[in-house]
Amino acid sequence: MKKAFATVEAVIFIGIIFFLFISSYIVYVDKSADIFISQRELREKSDCQRVASALSSIYILGSGSAVVIENKQEMTLEAAQQRIETNHTFCTFPVGRVFSSTLESTPLDITENNVTISHRGAYVEVLQ
Amino acid sequence: MRKAQLFSLESILSIVLFIIVILFLLSFWNLYSSRLSSQIHSEELQLQAAQVTDILVSSRGYPDAWEADPASVVIPGLMLNPGSLDEQKLNQFLALDYETLKQLLNIERFDIAFELRDVSGNVLENRGNISSTADEAVVFQRLMLLKNQTRQVYVALWE
């Protein structure tokens, strides 16, 4: 009789322990996913802001200035909106005279490659 | 006897302690997550403020003589020569509509205040006031010459 009680309680006890560890594991998996997403967004944001800063700096430096940036993210430059979009985040820049190698109104897809930003007379040009 | 061994006080205490530790770690996690988000936000605000300040005090704007036709302005730069402000550009800049100004600088997500002070810190001109309810405002200061007199230019950005 006592043995039977002990077995039921043992099952309950092990169940509680199992539940606690499963809960902890679910929390761990959830937080790991959060870290992964945060890291990815931070990386994208950082690269996005690097290009945005370069656009502003080249504009301020004036005609003839140029810089080549090693880009490690796929992004889209929307010159008309003064905005750069990456897969999961975006950044903006205050310079309203940016042209891509296509047209101001056409977004320029920037791949993982070198990007050349230069000041040509009245506008800043982005080439890849 | 066996019952006491399985559901002992120690085992219940250990489970409670385990739950407390997990809850403690989770609350720390949430605290640091919110700090990280606010730091990212703060860095973005700083970068925007730095870029806007540089555009204003270190470029002539576009078109070069936009002050002659403020309606045509694309970039409202205020520089006359490196280190000097153009008084006409400054006056036209101060007269710009607040929403238009934010659009031109592409900072619709934020609010902006611009102040021109003398060397003693007295406000000579201003455009917008820093909100007292803003959680965080980033303020950049630059020293510039205006009609051969040293002036402090303050640009503040907040959300």
XYZ file of C-alpha atoms in Angstrom:
287
model
C 0.000 0.000 0.000
C 2.698 2.466 1.000
C 4.747 1.405 -2.004
C 1.880 2.347 -4.328
C 1.535 5.781 -2.719
C 5.232 6.303 -3.043
C 5.130 5.499 -6.769
C 2.290 7.940 -7.514
C 4.079 10.660 -5.591
C 7.310 9.833 -7.329
C 5.600 10.215 -10.690
C 4.115 13.564 -9.595
C 7.472 14.727 -8.278
C 9.309 13.700 -11.425
C 6.499 15.334 -13.438
C 7.024 18.624 -11.618
C 10.783 18.452 -12.186
C 10.219 17.544 -15.827
C 7.744 20.419 -16.228
C 10.203 22.880 -14.680
C 13.030 21.812 -16.958
C 10.842 21.797 -20.039
C 9.625 25.316 -19.118
C 13.215 26.448 -18.619
C 14.212 24.950 -21.960
C 11.326 26.721 -23.738
C 12.368 30.021 -22.140
C 15.971 29.348 -23.191
C 14.960 28.642 -26.801
C 12.733 31.727 -26.870
C 15.464 33.997 -25.499
C 18.062 32.503 -27.847
C 15.785 33.395 -30.746
C 15.476 36.931 -29.331
C 19.264 37.240 -29.131
C 19.645 36.017 -32.705
C 17.063 38.535 -33.951
C 18.634 41.384 -31.948
C 22.135 40.556 -33.215
C 20.923 40.464 -36.795
C 19.086 43.770 -36.455
C 22.063 45.422 -34.745
C 24.385 44.280 -37.527
C 21.998 45.510 -40.203
C 21.381 48.801 -38.396
C 25.102 49.391 -37.969
C 25.862 48.785 -41.667
C 22.854 50.874 -42.682
C 23.978 53.794 -40.513
C 27.530 53.503 -41.866
C 26.242 54.109 -45.389
C 23.872 56.887 -44.205
C 26.726 58.641 -42.367
C 28.938 58.356 -45.431
C 26.225 59.959 -47.580
C 25.966 62.946 -45.213
C 29.729 63.284 -44.802
C 30.387 63.183 -48.545
C 27.704 65.816 -49.087
C 29.315 68.084 -46.476
C 32.825 67.545 -47.864
C 31.652 68.898 -51.188
C 32.314 68.345 -54.853
C 35.097 65.920 -55.702
C 34.968 63.973 -52.464
C 34.422 60.218 -52.628
C 34.591 57.155 -50.449
C 34.419 53.416 -51.041
C 32.601 51.429 -48.386
C 32.889 47.704 -47.962
C 29.264 46.702 -47.592
C 28.336 43.466 -45.838
C 24.551 43.711 -46.025
C 21.990 43.609 -48.744
C 20.092 46.880 -48.629
C 17.926 49.103 -50.761
C 18.634 52.786 -51.166
C 15.464 54.797 -51.638
C 16.951 58.156 -52.562
C 13.630 59.957 -52.979
C 12.540 58.936 -49.466
C 16.035 59.574 -48.043
C 15.888 56.108 -46.591
C 17.919 52.898 -46.628
C 16.073 49.631 -46.069
C 17.705 46.410 -44.978
C 15.876 43.098 -44.568
C 14.759 43.739 -41.004
C 15.400 47.394 -40.230
C 15.990 50.775 -41.822
C 17.781 54.084 -41.351
C 17.407 57.566 -42.792
C 19.724 60.357 -43.879
C 19.135 64.131 -43.992
C 20.610 64.729 -47.453
C 17.951 65.305 -50.085
C 20.292 65.275 -53.072
C 21.262 61.652 -53.458
C 21.152 59.858 -56.768
C 21.781 56.217 -57.394
C 23.281 54.728 -60.522
C 19.717 54.241 -61.743
C 17.388 57.164 -61.062
C 16.374 59.143 -58.007
C 12.902 57.626 -58.076
C 14.122 54.045 -58.589
C 15.363 52.229 -55.488
C 18.921 50.960 -55.821
C 19.558 47.438 -54.550
C 22.934 47.362 -52.877
C 24.503 43.927 -52.603
C 27.316 42.660 -50.401
C 30.060 44.426 -52.261
C 31.926 47.701 -52.358
C 29.783 50.834 -52.608
C 31.207 54.047 -54.038
C 29.734 57.297 -52.754
C 30.906 60.459 -54.448
C 29.923 64.111 -54.593
C 29.359 65.159 -58.192
C 28.502 68.811 -58.457
C 24.966 69.235 -57.219
C 24.352 65.767 -55.858
C 25.757 62.756 -54.093
C 25.996 59.696 -56.286
C 25.901 56.115 -55.086
C 27.382 53.463 -57.358
C 27.960 49.782 -57.082
C 7.922 6.972 5.856
C 8.470 6.747 2.128
C 6.013 9.570 1.575
C 8.100 11.814 3.790
C 11.230 10.933 1.882
C 9.782 11.810 -1.511
C 7.895 14.986 -0.714
C 10.368 16.243 1.799
C 10.570 19.877 2.807
C 13.950 20.071 1.058
C 12.532 19.003 -2.302
C 9.683 21.506 -2.083
C 12.122 24.220 -1.056
C 14.451 23.354 -3.924
C 11.590 23.596 -6.428
C 10.462 26.932 -5.012
C 14.062 28.186 -5.053
C 14.469 27.031 -8.646
C 11.307 28.906 -9.680
C 12.455 32.039 -7.831
C 15.860 31.925 -9.549
C 14.235 31.471 -12.968
C 11.854 34.384 -12.338
C 14.771 36.495 -11.121
C 16.785 35.713 -14.264
C 13.782 36.469 -16.475
C 13.216 39.843 -14.840
C 16.922 40.654 -15.309
C 16.671 39.568 -18.918
C 13.711 41.867 -19.521
C 15.482 44.751 -17.786
C 18.586 44.363 -19.948
C 16.492 43.918 -23.097
C 14.711 47.207 -22.465
C 18.058 48.897 -21.698
C 19.503 47.580 -24.936
C 16.524 48.862 -26.942
C 16.753 52.277 -25.332
C 20.506 52.371 -26.007
C 19.963 51.507 -29.675
C 17.302 54.180 -29.864
C 19.592 56.684 -28.148
C 22.454 55.943 -30.562
C 20.158 56.445 -33.540
C 19.009 59.761 -32.094
C 22.633 60.831 -31.578
C 23.582 59.882 -35.112
C 20.615 61.776 -36.568
C 21.389 64.823 -34.411
C 25.057 64.762 -35.456
C 24.168 64.496 -39.128
C 21.567 67.272 -38.926
C 23.976 69.558 -37.048
C 26.719 68.937 -39.587
C 24.374 69.544 -42.509
C 23.208 72.827 -40.953
C 26.551 74.327 -39.921
C 28.935 72.731 -42.404
C 27.089 72.997 -45.699
C 25.677 75.848 -47.742
C 22.562 73.853 -48.484
C 20.949 73.210 -51.801
C 20.448 75.221 -53.962
C 23.534 77.183 -52.980
C 21.566 80.426 -52.753
C 18.355 78.904 -51.387
C 17.885 81.917 -49.099
C 16.923 83.967 -52.166
C 14.008 81.612 -52.813
C 13.218 79.696 -49.612
C 10.411 77.776 -51.344
C 13.042 76.035 -53.500
C 15.138 74.789 -50.606
C 16.088 71.106 -50.650
C 18.820 71.114 -47.998
C 18.781 74.026 -45.519
C 22.522 74.540 -44.939
C 23.526 77.714 -43.086
C 27.227 77.952 -43.804
C 28.754 80.981 -45.478
C 32.366 79.842 -45.258
C 33.805 77.050 -43.143
C 33.261 78.192 -39.544
C 30.927 81.061 -40.468
C 27.159 81.277 -40.655
C 25.334 83.130 -43.392
C 22.998 85.640 -41.762
C 20.490 85.580 -44.613
C 20.353 81.803 -44.660
C 19.921 81.839 -40.898
C 17.013 84.285 -41.068
C 15.282 82.257 -43.769
C 15.920 79.067 -41.837
C 14.299 80.544 -38.718
C 11.294 81.558 -40.816
C 10.788 78.055 -42.254
C 7.643 76.210 -41.256
C 8.420 73.672 -38.518
C 6.919 70.686 -40.356
C 8.633 71.702 -43.599
C 11.918 71.907 -41.734
C 11.487 68.398 -40.377
C 10.615 67.126 -43.848
C 13.650 68.781 -45.394
C 15.938 67.205 -42.819
C 14.063 63.899 -43.040
C 13.455 63.769 -39.304
C 9.663 63.490 -39.230
C 9.988 60.813 -36.533
C 11.656 63.311 -34.193
C 11.269 66.860 -32.955
C 13.947 69.476 -33.369
C 14.972 72.687 -31.662
C 17.586 75.125 -32.920
C 19.139 77.848 -30.802
C 21.696 80.518 -31.479
C 23.388 81.852 -28.352
C 26.100 84.370 -27.659
C 29.301 83.405 -25.871
C 27.644 84.006 -22.480
C 24.860 81.587 -23.316
C 22.095 84.150 -23.878
C 19.601 82.922 -26.466
C 19.616 85.249 -29.483
C 17.456 83.251 -31.853
C 15.597 80.011 -31.580
C 13.403 77.697 -33.578
C 11.333 75.316 -31.462
C 11.786 74.550 -27.782
C 13.020 71.364 -26.208
C 10.042 69.535 -24.773
C 10.233 69.237 -21.000
C 8.329 65.954 -21.243
C 10.790 64.307 -23.628
C 12.414 61.208 -22.134
C 15.674 61.890 -23.851
C 16.948 64.751 -25.951
C 20.284 64.829 -27.728
C 21.869 68.261 -27.952
C 24.822 69.134 -30.166
C 26.714 72.379 -29.837
C 28.965 74.028 -32.401
C 30.882 77.296 -32.214
C 30.467 79.423 -35.323
C 31.126 82.967 -36.438
C 28.245 85.229 -37.394
C 29.259 88.694 -38.588
C 32.662 88.117 -36.972
C 31.155 87.382 -33.588
C 31.389 83.997 -31.930
C 28.060 82.279 -31.580
C 27.017 78.982 -30.104
C 24.711 76.898 -32.246
C 22.622 74.327 -30.395
C 20.671 71.630 -32.218
C 18.474 69.376 -30.100
C 16.638 66.296 -31.266
C 14.146 64.196 -29.327
C 11.201 61.934 -29.862
